[in-house]
XYZ file of C-alpha atoms in Angstrom:
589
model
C -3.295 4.509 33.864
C -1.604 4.472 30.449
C -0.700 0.781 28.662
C 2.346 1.119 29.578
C 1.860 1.247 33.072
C -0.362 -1.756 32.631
C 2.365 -3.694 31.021
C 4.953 -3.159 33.375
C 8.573 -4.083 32.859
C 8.604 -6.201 29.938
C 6.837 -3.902 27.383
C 9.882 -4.203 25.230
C 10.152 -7.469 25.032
C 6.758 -7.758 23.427
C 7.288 -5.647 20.350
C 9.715 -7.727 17.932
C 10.394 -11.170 17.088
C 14.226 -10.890 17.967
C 13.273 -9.468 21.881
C 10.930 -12.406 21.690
C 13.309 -14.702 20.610
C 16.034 -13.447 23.013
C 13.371 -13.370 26.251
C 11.856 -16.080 26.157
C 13.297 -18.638 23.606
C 16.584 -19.294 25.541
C 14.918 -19.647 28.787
C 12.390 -22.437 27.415
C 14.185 -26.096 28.646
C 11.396 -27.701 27.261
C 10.521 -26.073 24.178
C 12.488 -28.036 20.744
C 12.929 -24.923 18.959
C 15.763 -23.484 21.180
C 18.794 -20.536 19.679
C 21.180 -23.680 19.796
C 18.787 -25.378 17.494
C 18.944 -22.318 15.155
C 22.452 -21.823 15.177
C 23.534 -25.429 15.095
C 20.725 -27.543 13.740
C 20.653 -28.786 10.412
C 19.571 -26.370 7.338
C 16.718 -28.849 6.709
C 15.383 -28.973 10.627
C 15.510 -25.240 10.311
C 13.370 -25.605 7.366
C 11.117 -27.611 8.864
C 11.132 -25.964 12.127
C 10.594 -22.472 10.632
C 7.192 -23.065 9.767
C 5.960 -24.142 13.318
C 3.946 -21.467 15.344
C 5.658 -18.215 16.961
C 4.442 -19.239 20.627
C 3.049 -15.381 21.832
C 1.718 -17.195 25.303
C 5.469 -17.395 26.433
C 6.210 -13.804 26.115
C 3.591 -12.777 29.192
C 1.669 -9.762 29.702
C -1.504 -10.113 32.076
C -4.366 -8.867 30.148
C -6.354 -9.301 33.365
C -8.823 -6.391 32.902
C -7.996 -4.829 29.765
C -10.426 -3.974 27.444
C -10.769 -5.408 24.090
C -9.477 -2.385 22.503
C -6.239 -2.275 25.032
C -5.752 -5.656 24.385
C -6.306 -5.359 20.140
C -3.460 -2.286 21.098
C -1.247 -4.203 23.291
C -1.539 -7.305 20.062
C -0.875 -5.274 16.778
C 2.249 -3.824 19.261
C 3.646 -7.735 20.046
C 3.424 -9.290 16.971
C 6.067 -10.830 15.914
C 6.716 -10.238 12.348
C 10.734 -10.070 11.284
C 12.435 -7.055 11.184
C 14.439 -7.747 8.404
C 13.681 -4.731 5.632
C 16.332 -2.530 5.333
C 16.429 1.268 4.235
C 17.383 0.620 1.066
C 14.570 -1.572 0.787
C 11.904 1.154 1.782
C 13.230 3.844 -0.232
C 13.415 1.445 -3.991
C 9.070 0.316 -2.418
C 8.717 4.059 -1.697
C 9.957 5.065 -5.421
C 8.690 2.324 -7.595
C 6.993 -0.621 -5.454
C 3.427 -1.667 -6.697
C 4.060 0.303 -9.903
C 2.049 -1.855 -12.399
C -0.996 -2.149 -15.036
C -2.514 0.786 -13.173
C 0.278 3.327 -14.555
C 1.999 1.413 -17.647
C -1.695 -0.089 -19.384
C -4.716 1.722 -17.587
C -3.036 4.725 -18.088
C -4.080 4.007 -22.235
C -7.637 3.888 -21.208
C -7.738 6.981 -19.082
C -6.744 8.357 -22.248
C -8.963 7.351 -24.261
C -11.755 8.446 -22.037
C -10.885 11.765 -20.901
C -8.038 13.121 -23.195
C -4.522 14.312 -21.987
C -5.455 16.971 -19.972
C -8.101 14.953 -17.736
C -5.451 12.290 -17.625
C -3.436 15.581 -15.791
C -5.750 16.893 -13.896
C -6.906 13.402 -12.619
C -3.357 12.635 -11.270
C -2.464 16.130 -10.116
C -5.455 16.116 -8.301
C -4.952 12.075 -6.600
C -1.815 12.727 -6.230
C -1.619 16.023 -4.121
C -4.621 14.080 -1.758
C -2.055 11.077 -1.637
C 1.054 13.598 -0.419
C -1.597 14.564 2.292
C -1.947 11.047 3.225
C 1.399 9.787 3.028
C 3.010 12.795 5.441
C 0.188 11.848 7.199
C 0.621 7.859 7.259
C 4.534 8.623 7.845
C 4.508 10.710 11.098
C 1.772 7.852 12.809
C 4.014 4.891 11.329
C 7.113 6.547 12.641
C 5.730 7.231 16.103
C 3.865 3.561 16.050
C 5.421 1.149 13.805
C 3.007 -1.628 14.229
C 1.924 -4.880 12.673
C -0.847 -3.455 9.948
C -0.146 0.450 10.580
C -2.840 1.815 9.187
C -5.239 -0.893 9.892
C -4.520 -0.632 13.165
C -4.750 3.245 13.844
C -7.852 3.358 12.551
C -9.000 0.825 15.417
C -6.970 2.310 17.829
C -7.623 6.348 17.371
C -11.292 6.082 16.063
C -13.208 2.735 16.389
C -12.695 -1.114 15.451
C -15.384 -0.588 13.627
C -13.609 1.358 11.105
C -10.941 -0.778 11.582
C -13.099 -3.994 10.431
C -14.410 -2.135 7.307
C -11.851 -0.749 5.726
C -9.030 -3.179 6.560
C -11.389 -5.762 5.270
C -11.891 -4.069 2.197
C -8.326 -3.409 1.621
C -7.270 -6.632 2.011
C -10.014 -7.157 -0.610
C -8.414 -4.778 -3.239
C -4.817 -6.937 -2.896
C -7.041 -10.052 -2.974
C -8.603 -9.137 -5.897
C -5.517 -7.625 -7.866
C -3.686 -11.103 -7.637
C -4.996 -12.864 -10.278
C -5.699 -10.463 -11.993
C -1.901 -9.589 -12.238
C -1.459 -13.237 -13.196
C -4.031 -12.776 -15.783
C -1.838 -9.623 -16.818
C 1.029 -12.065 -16.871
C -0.200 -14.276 -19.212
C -1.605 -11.282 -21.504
C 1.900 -9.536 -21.880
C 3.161 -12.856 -22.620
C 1.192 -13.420 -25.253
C 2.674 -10.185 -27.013
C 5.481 -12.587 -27.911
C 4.075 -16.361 -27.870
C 0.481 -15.688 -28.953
C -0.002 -19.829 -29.739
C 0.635 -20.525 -25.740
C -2.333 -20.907 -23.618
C -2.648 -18.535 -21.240
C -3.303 -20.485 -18.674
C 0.282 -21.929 -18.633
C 1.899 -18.660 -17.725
C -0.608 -18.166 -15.079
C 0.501 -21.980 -13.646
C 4.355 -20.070 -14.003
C 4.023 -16.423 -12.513
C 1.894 -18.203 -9.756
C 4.685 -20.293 -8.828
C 6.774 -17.450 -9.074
C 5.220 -15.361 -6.714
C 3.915 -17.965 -4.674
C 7.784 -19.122 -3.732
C 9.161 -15.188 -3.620
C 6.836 -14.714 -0.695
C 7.940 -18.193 1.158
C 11.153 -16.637 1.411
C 9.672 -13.805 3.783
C 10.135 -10.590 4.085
C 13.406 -10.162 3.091
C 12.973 -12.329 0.109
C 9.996 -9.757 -0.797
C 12.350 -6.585 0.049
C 14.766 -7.770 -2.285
C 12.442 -8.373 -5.136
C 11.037 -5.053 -4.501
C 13.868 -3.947 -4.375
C 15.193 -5.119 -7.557
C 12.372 -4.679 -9.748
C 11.666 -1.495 -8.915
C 14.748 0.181 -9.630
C 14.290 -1.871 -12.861
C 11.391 0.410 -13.485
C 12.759 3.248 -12.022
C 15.368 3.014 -14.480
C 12.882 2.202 -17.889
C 10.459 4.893 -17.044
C 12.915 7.866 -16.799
C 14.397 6.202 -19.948
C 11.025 6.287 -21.174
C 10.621 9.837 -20.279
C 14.215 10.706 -22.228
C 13.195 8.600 -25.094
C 9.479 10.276 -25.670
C 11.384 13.843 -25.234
C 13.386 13.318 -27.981
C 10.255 11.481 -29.966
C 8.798 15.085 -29.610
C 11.533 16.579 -30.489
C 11.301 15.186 -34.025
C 13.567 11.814 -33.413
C 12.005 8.878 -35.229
C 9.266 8.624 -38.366
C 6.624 11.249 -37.781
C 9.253 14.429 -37.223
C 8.560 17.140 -34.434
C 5.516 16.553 -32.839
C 5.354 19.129 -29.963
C 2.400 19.285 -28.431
C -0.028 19.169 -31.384
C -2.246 16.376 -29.785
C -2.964 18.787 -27.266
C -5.377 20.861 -29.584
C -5.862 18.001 -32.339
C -8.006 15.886 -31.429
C -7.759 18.254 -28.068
C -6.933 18.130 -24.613
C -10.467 16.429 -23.448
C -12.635 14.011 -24.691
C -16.587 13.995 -23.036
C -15.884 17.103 -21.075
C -16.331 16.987 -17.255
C -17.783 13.303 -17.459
C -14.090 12.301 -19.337
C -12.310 14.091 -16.470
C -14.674 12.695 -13.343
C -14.206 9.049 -15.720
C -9.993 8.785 -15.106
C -10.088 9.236 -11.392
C -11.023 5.496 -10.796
C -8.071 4.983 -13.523
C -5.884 7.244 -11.350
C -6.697 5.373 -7.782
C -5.547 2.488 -10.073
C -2.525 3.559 -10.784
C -2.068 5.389 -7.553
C -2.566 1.846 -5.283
C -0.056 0.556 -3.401
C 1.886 3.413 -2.539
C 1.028 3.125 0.756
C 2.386 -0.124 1.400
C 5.829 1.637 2.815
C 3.741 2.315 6.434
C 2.476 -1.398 5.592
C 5.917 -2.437 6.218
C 7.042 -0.481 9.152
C 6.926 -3.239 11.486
C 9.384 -5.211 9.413
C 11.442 -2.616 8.854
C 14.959 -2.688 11.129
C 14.806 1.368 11.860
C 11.629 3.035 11.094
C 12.753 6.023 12.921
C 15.647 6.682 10.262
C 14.086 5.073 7.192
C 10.144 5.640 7.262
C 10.794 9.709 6.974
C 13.207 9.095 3.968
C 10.783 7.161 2.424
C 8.222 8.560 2.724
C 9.135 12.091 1.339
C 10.371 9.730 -1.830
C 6.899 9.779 -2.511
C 6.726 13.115 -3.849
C 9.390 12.622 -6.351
C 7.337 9.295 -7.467
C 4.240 11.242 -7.744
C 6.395 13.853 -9.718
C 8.017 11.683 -12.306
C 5.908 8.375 -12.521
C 2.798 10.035 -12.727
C 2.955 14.200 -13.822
C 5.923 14.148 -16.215
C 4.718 11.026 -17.691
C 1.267 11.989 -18.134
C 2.504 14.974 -20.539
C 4.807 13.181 -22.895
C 2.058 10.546 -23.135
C -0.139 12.683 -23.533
C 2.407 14.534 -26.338
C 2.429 11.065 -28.165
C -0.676 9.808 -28.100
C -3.779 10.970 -29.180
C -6.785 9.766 -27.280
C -8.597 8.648 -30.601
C -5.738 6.487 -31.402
C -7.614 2.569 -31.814
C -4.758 0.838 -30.403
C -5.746 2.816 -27.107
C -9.213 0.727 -27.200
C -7.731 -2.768 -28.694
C -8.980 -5.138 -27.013
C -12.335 -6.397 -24.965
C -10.329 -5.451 -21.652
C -8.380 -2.544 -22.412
C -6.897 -1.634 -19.090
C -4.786 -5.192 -19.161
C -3.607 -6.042 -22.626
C -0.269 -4.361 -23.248
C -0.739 -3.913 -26.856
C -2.863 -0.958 -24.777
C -0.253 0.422 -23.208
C 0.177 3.519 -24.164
C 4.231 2.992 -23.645
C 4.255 0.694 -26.120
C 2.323 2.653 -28.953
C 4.304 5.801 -28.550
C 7.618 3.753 -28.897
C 5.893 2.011 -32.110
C 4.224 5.356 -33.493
C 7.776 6.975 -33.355
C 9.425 4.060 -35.391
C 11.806 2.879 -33.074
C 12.706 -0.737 -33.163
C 13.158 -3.280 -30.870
C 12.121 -0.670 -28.159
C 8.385 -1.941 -27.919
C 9.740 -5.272 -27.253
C 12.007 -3.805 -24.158
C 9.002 -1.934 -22.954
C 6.774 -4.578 -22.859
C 9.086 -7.007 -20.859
C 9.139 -4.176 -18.275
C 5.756 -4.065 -18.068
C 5.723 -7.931 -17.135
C 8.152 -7.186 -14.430
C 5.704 -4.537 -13.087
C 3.250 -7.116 -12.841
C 5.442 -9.238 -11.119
C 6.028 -6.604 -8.897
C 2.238 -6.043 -8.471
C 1.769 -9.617 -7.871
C 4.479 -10.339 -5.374
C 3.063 -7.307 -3.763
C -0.533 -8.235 -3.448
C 0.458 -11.192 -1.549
C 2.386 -9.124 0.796
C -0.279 -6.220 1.218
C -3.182 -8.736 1.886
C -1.201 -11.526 3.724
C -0.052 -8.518 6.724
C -3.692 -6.529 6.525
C -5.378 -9.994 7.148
C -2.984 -11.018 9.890
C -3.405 -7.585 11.646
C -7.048 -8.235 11.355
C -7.041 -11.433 13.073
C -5.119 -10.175 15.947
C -7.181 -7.650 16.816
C -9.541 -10.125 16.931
C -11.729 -8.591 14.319
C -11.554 -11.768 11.810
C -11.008 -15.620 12.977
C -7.808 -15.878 14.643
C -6.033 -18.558 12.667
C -5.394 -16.071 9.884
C -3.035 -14.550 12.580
C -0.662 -17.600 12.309
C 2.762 -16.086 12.758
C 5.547 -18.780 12.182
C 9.076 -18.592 13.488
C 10.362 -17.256 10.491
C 7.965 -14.351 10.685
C 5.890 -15.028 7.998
C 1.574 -14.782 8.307
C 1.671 -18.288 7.209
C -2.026 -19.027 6.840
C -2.901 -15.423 5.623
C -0.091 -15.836 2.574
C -1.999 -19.277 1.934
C -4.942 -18.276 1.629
C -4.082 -15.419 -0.554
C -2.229 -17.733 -2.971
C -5.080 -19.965 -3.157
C -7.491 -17.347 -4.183
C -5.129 -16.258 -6.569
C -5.945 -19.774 -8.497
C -8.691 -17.554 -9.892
C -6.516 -16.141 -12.491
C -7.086 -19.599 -14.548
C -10.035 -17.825 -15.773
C -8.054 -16.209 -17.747
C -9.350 -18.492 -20.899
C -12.686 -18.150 -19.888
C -15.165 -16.145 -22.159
C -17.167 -14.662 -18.959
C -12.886 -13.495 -17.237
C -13.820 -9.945 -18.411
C -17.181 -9.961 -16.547
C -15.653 -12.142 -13.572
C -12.840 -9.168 -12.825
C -14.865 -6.212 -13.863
C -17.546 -7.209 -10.437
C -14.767 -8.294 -8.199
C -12.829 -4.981 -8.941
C -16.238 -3.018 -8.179
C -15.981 -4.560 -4.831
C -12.970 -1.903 -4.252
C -13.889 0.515 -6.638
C -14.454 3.300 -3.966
C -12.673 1.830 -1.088
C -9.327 3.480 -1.984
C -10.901 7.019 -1.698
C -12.570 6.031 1.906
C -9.252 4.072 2.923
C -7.521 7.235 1.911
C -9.954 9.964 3.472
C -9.934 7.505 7.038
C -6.163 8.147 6.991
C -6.074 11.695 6.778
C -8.832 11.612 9.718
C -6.969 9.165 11.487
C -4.348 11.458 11.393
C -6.319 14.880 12.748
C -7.714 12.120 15.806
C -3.876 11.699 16.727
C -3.011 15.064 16.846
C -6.189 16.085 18.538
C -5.508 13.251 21.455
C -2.217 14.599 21.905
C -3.617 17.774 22.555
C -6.978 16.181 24.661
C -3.741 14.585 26.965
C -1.868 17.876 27.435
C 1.003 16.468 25.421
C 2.452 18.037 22.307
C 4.303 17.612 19.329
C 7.662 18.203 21.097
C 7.765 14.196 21.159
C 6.530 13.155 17.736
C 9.638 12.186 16.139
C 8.355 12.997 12.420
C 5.846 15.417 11.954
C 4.128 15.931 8.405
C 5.376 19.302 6.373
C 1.911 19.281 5.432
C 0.314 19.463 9.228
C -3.285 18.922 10.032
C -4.252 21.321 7.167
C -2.946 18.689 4.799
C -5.678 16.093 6.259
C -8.596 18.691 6.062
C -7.545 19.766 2.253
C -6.501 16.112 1.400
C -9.984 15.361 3.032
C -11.746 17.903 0.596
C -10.215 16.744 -2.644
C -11.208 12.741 -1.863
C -14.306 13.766 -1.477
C -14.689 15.418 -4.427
C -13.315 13.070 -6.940
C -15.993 10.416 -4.739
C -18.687 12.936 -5.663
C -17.694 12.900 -9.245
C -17.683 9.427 -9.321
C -21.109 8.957 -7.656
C -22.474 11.666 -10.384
C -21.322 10.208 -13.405
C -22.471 6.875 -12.265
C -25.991 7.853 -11.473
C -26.408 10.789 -14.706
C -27.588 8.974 -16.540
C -28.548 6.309 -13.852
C -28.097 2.754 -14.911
C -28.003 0.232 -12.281
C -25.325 -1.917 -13.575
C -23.440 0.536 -14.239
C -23.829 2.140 -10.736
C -23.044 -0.890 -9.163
C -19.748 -1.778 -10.831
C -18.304 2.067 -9.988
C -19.747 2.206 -6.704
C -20.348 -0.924 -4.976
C -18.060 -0.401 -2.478
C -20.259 2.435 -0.935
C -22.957 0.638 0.148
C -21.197 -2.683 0.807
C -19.313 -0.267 3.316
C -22.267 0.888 5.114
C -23.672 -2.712 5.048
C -20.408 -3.683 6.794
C -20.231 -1.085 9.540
C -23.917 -1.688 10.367
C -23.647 -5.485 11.323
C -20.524 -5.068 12.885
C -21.841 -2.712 15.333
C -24.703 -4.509 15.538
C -22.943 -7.942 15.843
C -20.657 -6.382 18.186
C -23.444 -4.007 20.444
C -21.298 -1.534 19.900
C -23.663 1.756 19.018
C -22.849 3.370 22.069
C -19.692 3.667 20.907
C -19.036 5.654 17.871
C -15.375 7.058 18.873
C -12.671 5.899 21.224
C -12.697 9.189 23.434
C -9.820 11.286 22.801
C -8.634 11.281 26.679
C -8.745 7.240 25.978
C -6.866 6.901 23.138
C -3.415 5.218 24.107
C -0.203 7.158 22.548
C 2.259 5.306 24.361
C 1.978 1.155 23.244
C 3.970 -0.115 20.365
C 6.919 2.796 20.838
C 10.458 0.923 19.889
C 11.298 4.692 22.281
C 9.956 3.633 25.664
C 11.804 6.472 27.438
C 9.337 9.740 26.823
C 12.246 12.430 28.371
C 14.989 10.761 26.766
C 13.004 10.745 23.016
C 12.570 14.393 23.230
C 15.687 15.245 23.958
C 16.988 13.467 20.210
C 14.151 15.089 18.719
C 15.277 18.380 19.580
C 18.621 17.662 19.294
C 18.060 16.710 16.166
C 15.450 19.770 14.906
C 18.715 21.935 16.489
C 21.002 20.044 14.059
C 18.747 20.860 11.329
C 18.057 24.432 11.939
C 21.707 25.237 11.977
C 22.245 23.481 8.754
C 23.335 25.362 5.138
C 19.951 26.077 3.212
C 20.745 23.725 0.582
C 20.843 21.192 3.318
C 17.591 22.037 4.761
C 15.878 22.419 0.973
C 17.604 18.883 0.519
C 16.096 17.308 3.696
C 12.574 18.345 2.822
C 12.246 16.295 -0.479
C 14.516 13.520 0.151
């Protein structure tokens, strides 16, 4: 019996806040929060009253009998978290959201490890693996657009055990980058007002983001939104104004691409190239916060596939094209590259801001480093977001305590945003003497985790096709299917684990165990993990959900099988009989 069939009639009344709202709020005599009260109350009782609990009890679905994992299915499908982003919104997150340190400053000391053409390689190479898992993160988020997406596929096509670990971890890696984005803050502040303490711009940017994400989800769409076409905007005038900079506009006259061959393309050889893919997963985070998002998003079936093929012009531009003309303006023995005791946030690092200064053009530097404080805005305003909805996804699936599944009737994960926030208070280190060493151990909690969280994806991915096929069902009903297939997860598989390789080598040749520990504790904190939750749970027998097990039906907004297959074809038909330049259109954008 699928979960459907379980469910019964009122399966789509579980899956939003507004069917909630329109089941089971209006029928409620006794309950104060009524639709009169929201459409007639006073703005400040709809304040107040926004913050109460989202009552799930009322909706009612017997659970008599389900399994934990049916029910952990059945609760990532329910929850009730507003569907207020819009398309535009995805498509400006999937172009330019979490864009940040990673790419603007730690993109200067990728350089100055491994020259300009390990700075290629190293985001050619995580950035084909991240096409892999995006196509592959798009066609599950599409089909299932759930409260924690990938979080929740990897409990629900391969075991909760995987679903513990490496949601946990995740939501560690936002944790984590919070204050240190507020510690960024304060840094790239201090390229103008050096006699402020730091730890007053930390107090502001806190506030900052603290209230953005108070506003919801629509408050942080239209951030996003804003922000990043801000730096969609200064990076491809970035890219026009280092073009011309090579060109022979500004002080130093053509330029070309002498750097390339003086001081050369690589600095330490294999070690410099295996050294900028932990710089590159830097850089790279975050762009998988568009699936994040799909169950706030008002049409994931329309929006999600735009979006998600947006990625490939972001990995294009953002990350390819500017790796070149950086790496045309910039030598990697430049000292401005290596300025400070942590390189990879002070903006006077930023490898933006020296080309503009090294071509003699005024007044840009200054331009380019305020848009580098509104990427860490961005970065900041996103952490909350990514860790707030992984947490809350967690705790319904009953995998962490429950309160951090606190879903007020505004639609916000209440307790999951405040804790976040709170930890964030941690960026008041940022006049400590030991904030360097602080950050450098908390970011080796994640060091790997990207990699794995990446890699479980593109497996995730191969376990949904394969239960489609286990079923006897096909791909005539998946509504968007990844250009790059299941061959996409096995090669997006092989390169992941090849840049974890490199990083395990050039942590342990020569071996120092600090050193070890700060690239690669992840690894075994992973394996630590996965141990005492099976162990916690008595779980061994159970390595796999069994492919005929697997539930492809729960969390659909389509509840009508026939009638989705029809639009699909219908719609592959349309496309088939479109003009080429149509069809070549449709494929990137």
């Amino acid at each position: 019996m699928s979960y459907n069939e379980k469910q019964g009639p009122h399966h789509e009344d579980v899956l939003g806040v507004d069917a909630y709202r329109s089941s089971s709020m209006v029928d409620d005599s006794n309950s104060a929060y009524t639709l009169e009260t929201v459409e007639y109350g006073t703005r400040w009782q709809r304040f107040v009253d926004s913050f109460k609990p989202m009552d799930l009890d009322e909706v009612g679905i017997d659970t008599t009998g389900m399994t934990p994992m049916e029910k952990s299915v059945i609760a990532t499908a329910r929850h009730p978290l507003a569907r207020r982003l819009k398309s535009r919104h995805l498509q400006m997150i999937a172009i330019g959201g979490s864009i940040g340190t990673g790419l603007f400053v730690g993109s200067g000391y990728a350089l100055s490890q491994g020259g300009p053409g390990a700075v290629l390689i190293g985001y050619v190479l995580v950035g084909y693996s991240l096409l892999c898992v995006i196509n592959a993160l798009g066609e599950m988020s599409v089909q299932f657009p759930v409260s924690g997406s990938f979080n929740s596929y990897f409990s629900r096509f391969v075991d909760p055990t995987w679903g513990f670990v490496l949601g946990l971890l995740y939501a560690c890696s936002w944790l984590i980058s919070y204050p240190s984005e507020l510690v960024a803050c304060a840094m790239t502040i201090g390229y103008w007002r050096p006699d402020v303490d730091g730890a007053v711009w930390v107090a502001v940017f806190w506030v900052v983001i603290c209230s953005v994400n108070m506003f919801g989800v629509k408050g942080y769409g239209e951030v996003e939104f804003v922000l990043s076409f801000l730096k969609v905007i200064a990076v491809i005038g970035f890219l026009i104004c280092g073009l011309c900079i090579i060109c022979g506009v500004g002080d130093k006259g053509y330029i070309g691409g002498k750097y390339w061959s003086n001081p050369g393309s690589f600095n330490n050889g294999f070690d410099g190239v295996a050294s900028v893919f932990i710089s590159a997963a830097f850089s790279f985070g975050g762009i998988e916060l568009v699936a994040l998002a799909a169950a706030e998003t008002e049409n994931p079936r329309k929006s999600l596939p735009r979006a998600t093929k947006q990625v490939f012009w972001r990995i294009t531009i953002f990350y390819i094209l500017t790796a070149i003309i950086i790496g045309c303006l910039v030598p990697y023995t430049n000292e401005k590259l290596l300025g400070s005791d942590d390189p990879t946030q002070n903006t006077a690092s930023s490898p933006f801001v020296i080309a503009i200064q090294e071509g003699g053009i005024k007044g840009l530097p200054s331009v380019m480093n305020a848009v580098v404080l509104l990427a860490i805005i961005s970065v900041g305003v996103s952490s909350v977001y990514g860790c707030s909805r992984t947490l809350a996804s967690l705790a319904v699936q009953g995998l962490i305590p429950s309160y951090f599944g606190y879903i007020d009737r505004a639609g916000r994960p209440l307790v999951a945003i405040m804790f976040t926030n709170m930890f964030a208070l941690l960026g008041f280190l940022v006049d400590a003497d030991a904030q360097s060493t602080v950050f450098t151990w908390f970011f080796s909690v994640c060091s790997l985790s990207s990699f794995f969280t990446w890699m479980a994806i593109c497996y995730t991915h191969l376990r949904w096709r394969w239960a489609l096929k286990a079923q006897g069902r096909d791909t005539d009903e998946v509504i968007f299917r990844s250009p790059m297939g299941v061959w996409g997860d096995y090669s997006g598989i092989v390169v992941l684990l090849f840049i974890v390789a490199c990083e395990l080598y050039i942590s342990i040749i020569p071996y120092d165990a600090e050193q070890f520990f700060q690239n690669c504790l992840s690894l075994p904190l992973m394996i630590v993990m996965y141990v005492l939750h099976k162990t916690f749970t008595r779980s061994w027998n159970m390595l796999h959900v069994k492919l005929s097990d697997i539930d492809l039906d729960t969390g659909r907004r389509e509840v009508d099988l026939e009638v989705l297959k029809q639009d699909i074809a219908d719609e592959r038909a349309a496309r088939k009989q479109a003009p080429f330049y149509v069809k070549i259109y449709k494929i990137f954008c």
